[in-house]
Coordinates of C-alpha atoms and ligand atoms in Angstrom, one line a residue:
M21 CA 90.2 -20.8 49.3
I22 CA 87.7 -23.5 51.1
S23 CA 87.1 -26.5 49.5
N24 CA 83.8 -28.2 49.3
N25 CA 84.9 -30.8 52.3
D26 CA 85.9 -28.2 54.0
P27 CA 84.7 -29.0 58.1
I28 CA 83.6 -25.4 58.4
K29 CA 81.7 -25.0 54.6
K30 CA 79.8 -28.1 56.4
L31 CA 78.7 -26.6 58.9
I32 CA 77.9 -23.5 57.2
D33 CA 75.7 -25.6 54.8
E34 CA 74.5 -27.9 57.6
L35 CA 73.2 -24.5 59.4
K36 CA 71.4 -23.2 55.9
R37 CA 68.8 -25.5 56.5
L38 CA 67.4 -23.9 59.2
P39 CA 64.8 -22.0 59.2
G40 CA 65.4 -18.5 58.5
V41 CA 69.3 -19.2 58.0
G42 CA 70.7 -17.5 55.1
E43 CA 74.7 -18.0 53.9
K44 CA 75.5 -15.1 56.2
T45 CA 73.9 -16.2 58.9
A46 CA 74.8 -19.6 58.8
Q47 CA 78.4 -18.4 58.6
R48 CA 78.4 -16.4 61.8
L49 CA 76.5 -19.1 63.9
A50 CA 79.5 -21.8 62.0
Y51 CA 82.3 -19.1 63.2
F52 CA 81.0 -18.7 66.5
I53 CA 80.6 -22.5 67.2
V54 CA 84.5 -22.6 65.6
A55 CA 85.3 -20.4 68.6
M56 CA 83.2 -22.3 71.1
N57 CA 84.8 -24.0 73.7
R58 CA 85.0 -28.0 73.1
R59 CA 82.3 -28.8 76.1
D60 CA 79.7 -26.1 74.7
A61 CA 80.0 -27.2 71.3
E62 CA 79.1 -30.3 72.2
G63 CA 76.5 -29.5 74.4
I64 CA 74.5 -27.9 71.3
S65 CA 75.1 -31.2 68.9
N66 CA 74.7 -33.7 71.9
A67 CA 71.0 -32.0 72.3
I68 CA 70.1 -32.2 68.6
V69 CA 71.0 -35.7 68.8
E70 CA 69.1 -36.7 72.2
V71 CA 65.8 -34.6 70.6
K72 CA 66.3 -37.4 67.3
D73 CA 66.2 -40.1 70.1
K74 CA 64.0 -39.4 73.0
I75 CA 61.1 -37.2 71.2
R76 CA 58.2 -38.5 69.2
V77 CA 55.1 -38.3 67.7
C78 CA 51.8 -39.1 69.8
S79 CA 49.3 -40.7 67.6
I80 CA 46.3 -39.3 69.0
C81 CA 47.1 -35.9 68.8
Y82 CA 50.6 -35.3 67.0
N83 CA 51.9 -33.1 69.8
F84 CA 56.3 -33.9 70.1
E85 CA 56.7 -35.7 73.2
R86 CA 58.6 -38.2 74.9
S87 CA 55.8 -40.6 75.3
D88 CA 52.9 -41.8 72.7
P89 CA 50.4 -41.4 74.2
C90 CA 51.6 -38.0 75.3
P91 CA 50.8 -37.5 79.0
I92 CA 48.1 -35.0 77.6
C93 CA 46.1 -37.4 75.4
S94 CA 46.5 -39.8 78.8
D95 CA 45.6 -37.7 81.3
P96 CA 42.0 -38.9 82.3
K97 CA 41.3 -35.8 84.0
R98 CA 41.5 -34.0 81.1
D99 CA 38.1 -33.0 79.2
N100 CA 37.9 -36.0 76.3
T101 CA 35.2 -34.1 74.7
T102 CA 36.7 -31.0 73.8
I103 CA 40.0 -31.2 70.8
C104 CA 41.7 -27.6 70.6
V105 CA 43.1 -27.6 66.9
I106 CA 46.5 -25.9 66.5
E107 CA 48.7 -25.2 64.3
D108 CA 51.7 -26.0 65.5
P109 CA 53.2 -27.6 69.3
R110 CA 54.4 -23.8 70.2
D111 CA 50.6 -23.2 70.0
L112 CA 50.1 -25.6 72.5
V113 CA 52.7 -24.7 74.8
A114 CA 51.2 -21.2 74.9
V115 CA 47.5 -22.6 75.5
E116 CA 48.5 -24.9 78.1
G117 CA 50.7 -22.5 79.8
G118 CA 48.9 -19.4 79.3
T119 CA 44.9 -20.4 79.5
S120 CA 42.7 -22.6 82.1
F121 CA 41.7 -25.1 78.9
K122 CA 41.6 -28.6 79.9
G123 CA 40.4 -30.3 77.0
L124 CA 42.4 -32.5 74.2
Y125 CA 44.8 -30.8 71.8
H126 CA 45.1 -31.5 67.9
V127 CA 48.4 -30.4 65.6
L128 CA 48.1 -29.7 62.2
H129 CA 51.5 -29.0 61.5
G130 CA 51.4 -26.4 59.5
V131 CA 48.5 -24.0 57.4
I132 CA 47.3 -24.5 54.0
S133 CA 49.4 -22.0 52.0
P134 CA 49.4 -22.3 48.7
I135 CA 52.2 -19.6 48.2
S136 CA 54.7 -22.3 50.4
G137 CA 53.0 -25.1 48.4
I138 CA 51.2 -26.9 51.2
G139 CA 47.7 -28.1 51.0
P140 CA 45.4 -29.7 53.1
D141 CA 47.0 -33.2 52.9
E142 CA 49.9 -31.9 54.1
L143 CA 48.4 -31.0 57.6
R144 CA 47.3 -34.0 60.0
I145 CA 43.5 -32.6 58.8
D146 CA 42.2 -36.2 58.0
E147 CA 43.6 -37.4 61.1
L148 CA 41.2 -35.2 63.1
K149 CA 38.2 -36.0 60.7
R150 CA 39.0 -40.0 62.2
R151 CA 39.7 -38.9 65.5
I152 CA 35.7 -37.3 65.0
E153 CA 34.2 -40.1 63.6
R154 CA 35.8 -43.1 66.4
G155 CA 33.4 -40.7 68.8
G156 CA 33.0 -38.9 72.2
I157 CA 33.9 -35.8 71.0
R158 CA 31.5 -33.2 71.3
E159 CA 33.4 -30.0 70.7
I160 CA 36.2 -28.9 68.1
I161 CA 37.6 -25.4 68.7
I162 CA 39.6 -24.0 65.7
A163 CA 42.8 -22.3 67.0
T164 CA 44.8 -21.5 64.3
N165 CA 46.2 -18.6 64.0
P166 CA 44.1 -15.3 62.8
T167 CA 46.5 -15.0 59.8
K168 CA 45.0 -14.9 56.2
E169 CA 46.4 -19.3 56.3
G170 CA 45.1 -19.6 58.8
E171 CA 41.6 -18.3 58.4
I172 CA 41.8 -20.5 55.1
T173 CA 42.6 -23.5 57.2
A174 CA 39.8 -23.0 59.5
R175 CA 37.5 -22.7 57.1
Y176 CA 39.0 -25.7 55.2
I177 CA 38.4 -28.0 58.3
Q178 CA 35.2 -26.9 59.2
E179 CA 34.2 -27.9 55.8
R180 CA 35.6 -31.0 56.3
I181 CA 34.0 -32.3 59.2
S182 CA 31.0 -30.1 59.0
G183 CA 28.7 -33.5 57.9
L184 CA 29.9 -35.0 61.9
D185 CA 28.2 -34.0 65.1
V186 CA 30.3 -31.9 66.6
R187 CA 30.0 -28.5 67.6
I188 CA 32.4 -26.6 65.6
T189 CA 33.9 -23.6 67.0
R190 CA 36.4 -20.5 66.2
I191 CA 38.6 -18.5 68.8
A192 CA 37.3 -14.9 68.8
Q193 CA 38.9 -12.1 67.2
G194 CA 40.1 -9.3 69.1
V195 CA 43.5 -11.2 69.4
P196 CA 45.5 -9.1 66.6
A197 CA 45.0 -9.7 62.9
G198 CA 48.1 -11.4 61.0
G199 CA 49.0 -12.6 64.9
D200 CA 51.0 -15.7 66.4
L201 CA 49.0 -17.5 69.1
E202 CA 52.3 -17.9 70.4
Y203 CA 53.2 -14.0 71.4
F204 CA 49.9 -13.8 72.7
D205 CA 49.7 -12.6 76.0
P206 CA 47.8 -14.8 78.5
Q207 CA 44.6 -13.0 79.2
T208 CA 44.4 -12.4 75.2
L209 CA 45.2 -15.8 74.6
S210 CA 42.3 -16.7 77.9
A211 CA 39.6 -14.4 76.4
A212 CA 40.3 -15.6 72.9
L213 CA 38.9 -19.1 73.5
A214 CA 36.8 -18.3 76.1
N215 CA 34.7 -15.7 73.3
R216 CA 34.8 -18.5 71.2
R217 CA 32.4 -18.4 68.2
E218 CA 30.1 -20.9 66.0
L219 CA 31.3 -21.4 62.7
Ligands
ZN21 ZN1 49.0 -36.2 72.2

């Protein structure tokens, strides 16, 4: 009989907080960790503590980085007149690694999703607007994923910033509908950026 303060039960409950991890997966992972050698298990536990200690949110683009402002926002060689708006930090890694884009980013940390109860106020859209209002930005490339939620979010952002003196573009279709930027190959992603259209 497993009681509530059983360490294995506790680990299972903690693992269930992770996205996509239900009871069965949490159980499998927990027993795997129990069977691991101490050094490996501590490696996982220390890595979690280390990201919480060392990674912060950039106060300009809202990417996760070790410094604030992040290396991209503080790089004088980047084109600071163009901002690529993306859903989450993984998309930044994809665009940065797979394309020759040299502008700046703005990480929304999600998309508008009524089903999941995520409204525009949960995202960094006001912050984007304020960034544009501070001046110096010529183009906003909206690179949310070509999913239903990604399109709704792109449309919403366009409406919110349409009064400002800035060109608003959307990455080209030709990327698969319902796709996820993170999984595009570099050529598709580069073409999507190069063939962006006016919004
Ligand atoms: Zn930044």
